[in-house]
Each structure stands twice: as C-alpha cells, then as structure tokens.
CSV table of C-alpha atoms and ligand atoms in Angstrom, one decimal:
chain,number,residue,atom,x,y,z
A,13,UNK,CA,2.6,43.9,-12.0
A,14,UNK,CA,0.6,46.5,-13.7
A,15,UNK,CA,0.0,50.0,-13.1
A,16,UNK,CA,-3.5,50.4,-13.2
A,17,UNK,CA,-4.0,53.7,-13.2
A,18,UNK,CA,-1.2,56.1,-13.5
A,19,UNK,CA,-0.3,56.1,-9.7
A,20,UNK,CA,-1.8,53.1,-8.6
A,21,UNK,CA,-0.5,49.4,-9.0
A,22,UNK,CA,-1.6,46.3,-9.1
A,23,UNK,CA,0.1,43.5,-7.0
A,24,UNK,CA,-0.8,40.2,-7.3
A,25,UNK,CA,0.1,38.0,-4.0
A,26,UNK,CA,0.4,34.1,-4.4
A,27,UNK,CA,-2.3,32.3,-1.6
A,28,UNK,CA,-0.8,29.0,0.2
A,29,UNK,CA,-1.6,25.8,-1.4
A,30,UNK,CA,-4.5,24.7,0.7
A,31,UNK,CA,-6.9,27.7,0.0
A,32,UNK,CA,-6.1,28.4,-4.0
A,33,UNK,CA,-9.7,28.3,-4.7
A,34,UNK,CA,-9.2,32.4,-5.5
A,35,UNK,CA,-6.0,31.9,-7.1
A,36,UNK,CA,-4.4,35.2,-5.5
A,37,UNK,CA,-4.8,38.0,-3.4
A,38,UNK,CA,-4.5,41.6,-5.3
A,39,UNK,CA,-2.9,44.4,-3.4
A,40,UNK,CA,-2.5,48.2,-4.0
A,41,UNK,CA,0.1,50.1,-3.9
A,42,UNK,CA,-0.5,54.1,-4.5
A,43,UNK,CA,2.1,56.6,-4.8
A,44,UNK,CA,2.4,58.9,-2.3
A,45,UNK,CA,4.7,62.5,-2.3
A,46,UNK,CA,6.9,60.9,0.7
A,47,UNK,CA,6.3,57.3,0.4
A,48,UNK,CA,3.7,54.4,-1.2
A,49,UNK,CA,0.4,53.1,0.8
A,50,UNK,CA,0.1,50.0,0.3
A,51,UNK,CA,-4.4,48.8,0.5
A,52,UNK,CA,-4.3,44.7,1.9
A,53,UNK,CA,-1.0,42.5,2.5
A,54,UNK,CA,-1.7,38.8,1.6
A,55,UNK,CA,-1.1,36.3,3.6
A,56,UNK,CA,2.6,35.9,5.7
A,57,UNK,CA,4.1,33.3,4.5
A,58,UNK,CA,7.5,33.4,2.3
A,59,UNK,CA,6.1,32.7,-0.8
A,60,UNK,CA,4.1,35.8,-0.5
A,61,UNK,CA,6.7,38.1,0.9
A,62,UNK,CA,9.3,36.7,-1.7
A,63,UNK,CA,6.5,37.8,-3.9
A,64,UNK,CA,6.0,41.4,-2.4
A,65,UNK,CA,9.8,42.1,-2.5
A,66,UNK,CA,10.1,40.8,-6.3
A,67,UNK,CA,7.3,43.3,-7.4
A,68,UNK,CA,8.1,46.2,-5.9
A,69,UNK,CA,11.4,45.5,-6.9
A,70,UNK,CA,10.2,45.7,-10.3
A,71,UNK,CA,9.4,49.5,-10.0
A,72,UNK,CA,12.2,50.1,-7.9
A,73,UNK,CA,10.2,50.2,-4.7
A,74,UNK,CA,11.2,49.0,-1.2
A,75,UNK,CA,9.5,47.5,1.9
A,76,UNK,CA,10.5,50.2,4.0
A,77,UNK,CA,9.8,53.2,1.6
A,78,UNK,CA,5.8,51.7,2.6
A,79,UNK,CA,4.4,54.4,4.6
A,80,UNK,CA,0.8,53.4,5.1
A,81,UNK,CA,-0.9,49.9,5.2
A,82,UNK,CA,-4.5,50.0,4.9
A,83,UNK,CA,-6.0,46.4,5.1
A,84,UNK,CA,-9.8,46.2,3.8
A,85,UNK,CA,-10.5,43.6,6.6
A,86,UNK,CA,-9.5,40.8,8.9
A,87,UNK,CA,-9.1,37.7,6.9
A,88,UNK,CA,-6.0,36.3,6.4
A,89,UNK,CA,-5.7,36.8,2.6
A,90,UNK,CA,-5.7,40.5,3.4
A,91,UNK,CA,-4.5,41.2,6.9
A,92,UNK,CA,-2.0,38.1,7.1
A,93,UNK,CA,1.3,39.9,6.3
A,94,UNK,CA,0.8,43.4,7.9
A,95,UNK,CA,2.5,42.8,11.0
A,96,UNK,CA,5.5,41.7,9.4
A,97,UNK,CA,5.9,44.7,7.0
A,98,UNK,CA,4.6,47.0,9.5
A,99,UNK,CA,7.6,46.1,11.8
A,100,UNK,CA,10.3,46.5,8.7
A,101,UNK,CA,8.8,49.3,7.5
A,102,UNK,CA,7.7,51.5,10.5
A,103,UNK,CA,4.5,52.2,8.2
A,104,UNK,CA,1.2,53.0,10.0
A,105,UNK,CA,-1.1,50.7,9.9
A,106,UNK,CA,-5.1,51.6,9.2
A,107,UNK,CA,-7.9,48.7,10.0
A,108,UNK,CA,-12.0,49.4,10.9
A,109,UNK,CA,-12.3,48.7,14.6
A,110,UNK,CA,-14.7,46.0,14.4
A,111,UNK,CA,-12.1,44.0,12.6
A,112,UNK,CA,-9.6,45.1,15.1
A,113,UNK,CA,-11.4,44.0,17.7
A,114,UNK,CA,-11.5,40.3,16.3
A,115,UNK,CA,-7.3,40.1,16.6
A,116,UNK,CA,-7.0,37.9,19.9
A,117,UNK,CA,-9.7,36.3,19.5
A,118,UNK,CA,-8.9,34.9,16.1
A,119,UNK,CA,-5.5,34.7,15.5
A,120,UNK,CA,-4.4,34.6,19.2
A,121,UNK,CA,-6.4,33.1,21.8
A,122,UNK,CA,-8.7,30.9,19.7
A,123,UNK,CA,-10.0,28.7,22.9
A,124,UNK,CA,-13.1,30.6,23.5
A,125,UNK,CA,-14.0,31.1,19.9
A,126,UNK,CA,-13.6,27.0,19.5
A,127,UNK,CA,-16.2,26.5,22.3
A,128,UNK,CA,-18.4,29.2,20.5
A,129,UNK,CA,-18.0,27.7,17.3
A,130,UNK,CA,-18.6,23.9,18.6
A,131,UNK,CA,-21.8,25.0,20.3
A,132,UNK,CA,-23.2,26.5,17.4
A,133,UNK,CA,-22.4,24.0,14.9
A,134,UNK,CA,-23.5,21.5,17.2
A,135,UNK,CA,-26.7,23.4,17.7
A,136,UNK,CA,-27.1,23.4,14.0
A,137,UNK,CA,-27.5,20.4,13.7
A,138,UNK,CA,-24.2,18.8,12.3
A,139,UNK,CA,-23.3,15.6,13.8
A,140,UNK,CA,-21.0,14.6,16.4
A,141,UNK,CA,-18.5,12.7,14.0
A,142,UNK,CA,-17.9,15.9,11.4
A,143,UNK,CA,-17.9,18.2,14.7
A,144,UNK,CA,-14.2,18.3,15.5
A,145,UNK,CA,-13.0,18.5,11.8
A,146,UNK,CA,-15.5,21.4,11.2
A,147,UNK,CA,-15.0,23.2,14.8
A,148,UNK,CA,-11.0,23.5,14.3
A,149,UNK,CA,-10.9,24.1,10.0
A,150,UNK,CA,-9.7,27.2,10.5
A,151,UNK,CA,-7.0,26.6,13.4
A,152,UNK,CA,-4.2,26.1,10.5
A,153,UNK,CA,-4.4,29.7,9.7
A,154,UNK,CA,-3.7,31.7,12.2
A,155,UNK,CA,-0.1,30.6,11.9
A,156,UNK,CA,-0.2,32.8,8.0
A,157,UNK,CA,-1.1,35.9,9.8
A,158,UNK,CA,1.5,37.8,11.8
A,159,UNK,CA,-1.0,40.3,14.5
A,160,UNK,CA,-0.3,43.7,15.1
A,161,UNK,CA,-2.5,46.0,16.0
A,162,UNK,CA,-3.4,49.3,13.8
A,163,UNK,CA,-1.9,52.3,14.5
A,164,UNK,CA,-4.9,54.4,13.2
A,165,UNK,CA,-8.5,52.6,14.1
A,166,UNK,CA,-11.3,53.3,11.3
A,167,UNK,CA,-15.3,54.1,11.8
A,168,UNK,CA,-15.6,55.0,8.0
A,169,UNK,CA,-15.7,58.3,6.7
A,170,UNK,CA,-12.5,59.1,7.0
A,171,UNK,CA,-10.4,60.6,4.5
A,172,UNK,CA,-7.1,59.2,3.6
A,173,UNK,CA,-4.7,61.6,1.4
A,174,UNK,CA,-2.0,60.5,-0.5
A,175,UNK,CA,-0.1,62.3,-3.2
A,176,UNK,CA,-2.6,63.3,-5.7
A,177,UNK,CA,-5.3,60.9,-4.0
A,178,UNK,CA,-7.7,61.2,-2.1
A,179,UNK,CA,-9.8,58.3,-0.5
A,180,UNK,CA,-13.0,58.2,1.8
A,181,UNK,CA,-13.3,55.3,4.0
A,182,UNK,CA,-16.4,53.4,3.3
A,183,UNK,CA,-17.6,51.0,5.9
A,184,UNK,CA,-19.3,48.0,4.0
A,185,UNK,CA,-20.0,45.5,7.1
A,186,UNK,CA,-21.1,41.9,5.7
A,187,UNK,CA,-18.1,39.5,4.4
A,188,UNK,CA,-16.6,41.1,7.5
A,189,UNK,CA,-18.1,43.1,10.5
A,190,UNK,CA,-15.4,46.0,9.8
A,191,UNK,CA,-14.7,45.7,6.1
A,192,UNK,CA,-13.8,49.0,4.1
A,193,UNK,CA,-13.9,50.1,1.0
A,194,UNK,CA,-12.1,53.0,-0.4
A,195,UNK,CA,-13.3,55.4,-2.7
A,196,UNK,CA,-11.3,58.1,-4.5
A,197,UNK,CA,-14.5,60.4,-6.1
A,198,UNK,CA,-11.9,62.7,-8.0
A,199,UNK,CA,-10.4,59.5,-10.3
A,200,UNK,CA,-13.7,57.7,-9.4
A,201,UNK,CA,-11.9,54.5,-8.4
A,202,UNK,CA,-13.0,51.9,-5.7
A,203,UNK,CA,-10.9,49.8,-3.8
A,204,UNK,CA,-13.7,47.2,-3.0
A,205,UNK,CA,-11.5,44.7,-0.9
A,206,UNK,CA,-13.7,41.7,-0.6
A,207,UNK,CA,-17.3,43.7,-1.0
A,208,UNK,CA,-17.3,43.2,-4.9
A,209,UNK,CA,-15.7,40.9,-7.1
A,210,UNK,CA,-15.4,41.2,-10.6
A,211,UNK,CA,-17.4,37.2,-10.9
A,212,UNK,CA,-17.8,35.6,-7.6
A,213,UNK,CA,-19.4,36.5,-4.9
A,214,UNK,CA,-18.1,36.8,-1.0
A,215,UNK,CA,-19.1,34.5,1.7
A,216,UNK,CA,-21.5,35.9,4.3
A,217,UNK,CA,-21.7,34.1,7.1
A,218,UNK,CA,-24.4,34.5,10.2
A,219,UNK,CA,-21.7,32.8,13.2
A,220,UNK,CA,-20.4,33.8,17.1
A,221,UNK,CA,-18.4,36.9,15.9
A,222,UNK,CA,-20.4,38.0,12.9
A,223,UNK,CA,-23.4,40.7,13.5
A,224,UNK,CA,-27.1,39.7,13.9
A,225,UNK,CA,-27.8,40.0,10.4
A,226,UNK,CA,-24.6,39.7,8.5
A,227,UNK,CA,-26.8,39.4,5.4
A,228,UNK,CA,-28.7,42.1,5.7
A,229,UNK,CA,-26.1,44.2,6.7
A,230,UNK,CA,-24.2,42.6,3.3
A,231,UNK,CA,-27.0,44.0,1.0
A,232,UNK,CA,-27.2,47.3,3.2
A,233,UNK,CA,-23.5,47.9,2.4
A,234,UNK,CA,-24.1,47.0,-1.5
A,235,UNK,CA,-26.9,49.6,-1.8
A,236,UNK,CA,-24.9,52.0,0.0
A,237,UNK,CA,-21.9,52.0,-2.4
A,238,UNK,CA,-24.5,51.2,-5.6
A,239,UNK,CA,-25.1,55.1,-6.2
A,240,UNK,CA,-21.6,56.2,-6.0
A,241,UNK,CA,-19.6,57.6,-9.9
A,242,UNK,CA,-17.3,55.1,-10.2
A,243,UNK,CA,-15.3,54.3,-13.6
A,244,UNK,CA,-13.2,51.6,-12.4
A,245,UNK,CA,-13.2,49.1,-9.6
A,246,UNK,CA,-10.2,47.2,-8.4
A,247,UNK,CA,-11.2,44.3,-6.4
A,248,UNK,CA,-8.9,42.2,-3.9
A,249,UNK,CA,-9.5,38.9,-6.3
A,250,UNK,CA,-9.4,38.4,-9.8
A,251,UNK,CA,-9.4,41.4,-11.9
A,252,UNK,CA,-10.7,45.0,-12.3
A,253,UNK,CA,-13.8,45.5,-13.7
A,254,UNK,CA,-16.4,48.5,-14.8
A,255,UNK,CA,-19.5,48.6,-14.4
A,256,UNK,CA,-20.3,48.7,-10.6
A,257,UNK,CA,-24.2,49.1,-10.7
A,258,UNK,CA,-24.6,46.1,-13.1
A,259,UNK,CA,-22.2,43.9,-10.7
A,260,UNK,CA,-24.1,44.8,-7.6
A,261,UNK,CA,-27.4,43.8,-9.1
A,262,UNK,CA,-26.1,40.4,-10.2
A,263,UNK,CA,-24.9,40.0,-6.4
A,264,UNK,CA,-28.3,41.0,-5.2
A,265,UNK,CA,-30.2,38.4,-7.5
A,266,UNK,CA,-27.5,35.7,-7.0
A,267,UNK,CA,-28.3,35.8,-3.1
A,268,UNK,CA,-32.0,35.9,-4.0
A,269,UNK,CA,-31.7,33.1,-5.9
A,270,UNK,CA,-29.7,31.7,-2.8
A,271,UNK,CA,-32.9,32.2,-0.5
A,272,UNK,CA,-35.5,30.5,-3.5
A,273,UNK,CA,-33.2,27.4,-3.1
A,274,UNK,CA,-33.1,27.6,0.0
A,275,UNK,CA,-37.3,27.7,0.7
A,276,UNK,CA,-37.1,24.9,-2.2
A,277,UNK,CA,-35.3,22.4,0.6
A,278,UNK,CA,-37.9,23.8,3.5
A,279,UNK,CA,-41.0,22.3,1.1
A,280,UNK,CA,-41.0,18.8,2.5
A,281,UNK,CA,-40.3,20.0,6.3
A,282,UNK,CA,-38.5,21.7,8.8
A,283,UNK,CA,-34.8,21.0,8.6
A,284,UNK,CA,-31.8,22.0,10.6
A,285,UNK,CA,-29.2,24.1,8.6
A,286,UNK,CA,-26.9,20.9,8.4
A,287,UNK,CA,-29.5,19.4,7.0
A,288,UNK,CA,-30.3,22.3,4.5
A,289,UNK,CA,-26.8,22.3,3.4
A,290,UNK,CA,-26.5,19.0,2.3
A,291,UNK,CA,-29.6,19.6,-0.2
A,292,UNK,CA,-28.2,22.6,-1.9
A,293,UNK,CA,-25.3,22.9,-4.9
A,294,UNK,CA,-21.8,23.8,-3.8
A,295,UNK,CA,-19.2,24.8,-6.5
A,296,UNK,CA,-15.4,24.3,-5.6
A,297,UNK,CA,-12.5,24.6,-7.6
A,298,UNK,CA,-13.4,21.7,-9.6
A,299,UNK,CA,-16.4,22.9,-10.3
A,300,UNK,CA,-19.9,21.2,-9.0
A,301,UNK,CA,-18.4,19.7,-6.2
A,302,UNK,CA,-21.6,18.5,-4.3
A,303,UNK,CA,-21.5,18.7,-0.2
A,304,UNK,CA,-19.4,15.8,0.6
A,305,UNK,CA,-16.6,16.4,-1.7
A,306,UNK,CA,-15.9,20.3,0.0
A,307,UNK,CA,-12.8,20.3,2.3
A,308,UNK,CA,-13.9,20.9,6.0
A,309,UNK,CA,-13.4,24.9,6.1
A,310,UNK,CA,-15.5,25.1,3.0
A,311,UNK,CA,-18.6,22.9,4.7
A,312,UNK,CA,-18.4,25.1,8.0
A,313,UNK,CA,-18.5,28.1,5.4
A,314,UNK,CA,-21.3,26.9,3.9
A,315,UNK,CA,-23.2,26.1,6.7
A,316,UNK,CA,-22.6,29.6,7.9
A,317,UNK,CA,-23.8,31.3,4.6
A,318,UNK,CA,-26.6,29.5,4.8
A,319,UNK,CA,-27.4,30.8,8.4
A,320,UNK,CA,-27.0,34.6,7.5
A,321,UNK,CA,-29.4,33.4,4.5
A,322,UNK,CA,-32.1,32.1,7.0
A,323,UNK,CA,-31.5,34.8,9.5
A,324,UNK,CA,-32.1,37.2,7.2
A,325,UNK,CA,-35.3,35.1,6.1
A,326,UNK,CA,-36.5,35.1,9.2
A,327,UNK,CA,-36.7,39.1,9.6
A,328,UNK,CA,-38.4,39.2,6.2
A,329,UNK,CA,-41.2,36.6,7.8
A,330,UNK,CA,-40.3,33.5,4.8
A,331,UNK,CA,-38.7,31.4,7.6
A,332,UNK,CA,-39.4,30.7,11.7
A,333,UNK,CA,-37.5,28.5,13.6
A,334,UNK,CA,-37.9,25.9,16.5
A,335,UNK,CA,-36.1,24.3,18.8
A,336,UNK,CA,-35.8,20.6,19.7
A,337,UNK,CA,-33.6,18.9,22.4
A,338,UNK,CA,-31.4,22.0,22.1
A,339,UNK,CA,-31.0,22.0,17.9
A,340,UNK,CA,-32.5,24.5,15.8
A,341,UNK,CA,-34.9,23.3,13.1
A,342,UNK,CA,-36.4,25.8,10.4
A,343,UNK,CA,-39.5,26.1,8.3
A,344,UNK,CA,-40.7,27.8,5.9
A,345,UNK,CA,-44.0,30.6,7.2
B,406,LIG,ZN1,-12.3,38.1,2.9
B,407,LIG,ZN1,-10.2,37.8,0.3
C-alpha cells in the first residue's frame, strides 16, 4: 500500500479470476479528523476483503473506523463490496442517483433487463446461436456485489469534507450513467474512478440502461473535467498519473480513431453492428485477440461500444440507419 499523498492512500484490491484483464481495482482511503472515507470497494468476494483487512491493517486501520464510502459508480469492481463493509462498519454510503437507480435492476431482479438485453442484441443483428451466451455474460456477477442502497444520493456538485479535504462531486456520465469524479481544488487531486485511466480507455456502451448518447455524453464529461488545475490523478486502475489535459486528448483521438475504423467497415455496405464488430481489432489480455477469441461478456461489450460509437455517428450526420425484418442495418451518409 502506498500513501500517495500525505493523507490519502492507495489500496490495491485483487479482481476474481475471470475478469483480470485490469489486473486490480485501486481504492482510496482519506484521512478524516473522526474516521477514514474510503472512494470505491472492489468487488465482494474473500479474496478482496482478506485483501482490504490486510492493508488497512498495515497502517493500523480498521473496517469499522470507515466512516464514509463513496463509490465512483455501479460496476462491480467498484460498488461490489460496499454493502458488506457498510453493514460492519455503520459507514454512510455516497453513490450518484443514476447509478443507484440501476441496483434492482442489475444486481437483483435481472429478468427484465435479460429480455431487454436479448431484444436488443437480437435486433443488432447477432445470431440466434451466440444469443443466449451473450444475453446472460454478465449473470455470474451479480453474486460479487453485495446491494445496499446509499445513504446519501449524489447529483454532482456536492462537497464532501474530510479532515483537511475537501472534494466537489463531479458528475462525468459515460462509462456509467451516474459516475463521479472527485476533485479536491486546494491539493488539486482527482479521484477519476473509471472516467480516466492512466493507458486504457473505458468502455462506453450505447444499451437498455445506458443514456441516448452514452458517447457523447462520455466526451461531454471529458471536456468538462479537461480545464480543471489538477497535479495529480489517481485513477481506479493501474496507476496515478500527471498530466490530465494530455490524457484526455489521447482519449478523444483514440475514440476518433474508433469512428474512422468504424466508417472504414461501412465502405462496402450497410452492416448491422454484429456485423461491424466482427471487422474491427479487439485487444484482450493476450494482446490482439481478434473477435472470436474474446470471452462472451467481452463480445457483448464490444458490440455495445460500438453502438454508442454509431449512435453518436448518427447525430453528427456520418451514419443513418435502416431497418429490415426487425434488425438494424447502418450506412455510412
Ligand atoms: Zn467501470
Ligand atoms: Zn472499473
């Protein structure tokens, strides 16, 4: 573990075996005058908490002397173990509503969000023999995250006070309708969750829960948090970084270069997204992995980045689409 600035430390949270591609989830833990808050959980399983418990050990900290849990957003990696310390640590726990209105229907009740999620993948154009596998790739993990509602519901612009900190609540929608950020101006530090990552970027996906243009939104939320004086950034992968202008404008031209290869697949014809997908270059943890050689929950995030890449195409007038016997097909304009 590592302090990274006097004050605030750097946790690093093991992910279960089936979704290492990141390696590990970083969490923060800030020092308050009358107890730590601690900024995104990892997920619950007991390697994590085992984890948790050994590093705060390490300082001499305890679950319960957690005060306040802020998670960035919804996803599992982040949100997973909240519940849990929240109930042995009495700790209030802060989440943006748009996230927390995804709870039940992710992690609870998932039989509506299945039907949605068949539909649309169906509509898109992927065939009735990858359907199931892709529809229920995600089912595994809602047994990682253990639900609790927040105590304290976010809009953004909130300020959160700590000890000698002070953070604003930044709401970055895009990799998640309700992510945050958190920004302490006085040490100019950002807690970026999953907004900005020190060499890879987040998945933005266009699907039944997301916003109309998760994209957009994505590259609304960069610009936003582009101008702001900030020295250090501690991401919620990998490992902190400077430089936040020059990281945000390789984000910008990576997705750029995203929509070119995109348009490049649309040259001989209209296609459905399926179809797109299958012509562009995935990378995995083993590098170039090609389409076929992705585990299922990477191809249905694939297919959904690709969406929120031609949705966001279409409301710049590059793409329209069409519909035949109920399955989207687009072209380029
Ligand atoms: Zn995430
Ligand atoms: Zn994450």
């Amino acid at each position: 573990m590592a302090e990274v600035i006097p004050g605030i430390y750097q946790l690093k949270l093991p992910l279960p075996v089936p979704h290492t591609s990141l390696g590990y989830v970083n969490t923060y833990l800030v020092r308050g005058d009358d107890g730590y808050l601690l900024v995104d959980t990892g997920w619950n399983t007991g390697e994590a908490f085992t984890s948790l418990q050994k590093q705060l050990a390490e300082i001499d900290v305890d679950i319960k002397d957690i005060t306040q849990i802020v998670v960035t957003h919804i996803h599992p990696d982040h949100y997973g173990l909240s519940g849990r310390l929240k109930q042995m640590s009495r700790a209030k726990l802060l989440l943006h509503r748009l996230d927390k209105n995804l709870i039940k229907s992710r992690y609870v009740n998932m039989d509506k969000l299945l039907r949605q999620t068949n539909q649309w993948l169906q509509s898109n154009g992927v065939p009735p023999d990858e359907l199931s596998e892709l529809r229920t790739a995600s089912v595994g993990m809602a047994k990682y995250v253990a639900t609790e509602s927040p105590d304290i519901t976010l809009s953004g612009g909130e300020t959160i006070t700590t000890g000698v900190f002070s953070f604003q609540v930044l709401w970055t929608p895009g990799h998640s309708p309700g992510h945050i950020c958190l920004y302490e101006p006085d040490r100019k530090i950002l807690i970026s969750g999953d907004h900005v990552l020190t060499t890879i970027t987040p998945n933005v996906g266009l699907h039944p829960q997301s916003s109309e243009n998760p994209l957009g939104d994505y590259v609304n939320s960069l610009n936003k948090i582009s101008q702001l004086d900030v020295d250090l950034i501690l991401p919620g992968h990998e490992t902190p970084f400077t430089g936040l202008q020059a990281r945000i404008e390789q984000t910008l031209q990576h997705h750029e270069l995203r929509n070119k290869e995109i348009l490049a697949t649309l040259a001989a014809g209209p296609k459905t997204a399926y179809q797109i997908v299958k012509d562009m270059s995935w990378q995995s943890d083993t590098g170039n992995a090609g389409w076929q050689n992705l585990p299922p929950v990477h191809k249905r995030l694939a297919i959904l980045e690709i969406l929120s890449h031609l949705k966001a195409m279409i409301i710049d007038g590059r793409v329209d689409k069409s519909f035949r016997d109920g399955v989207i097909f687009y072209r380029q304009t």
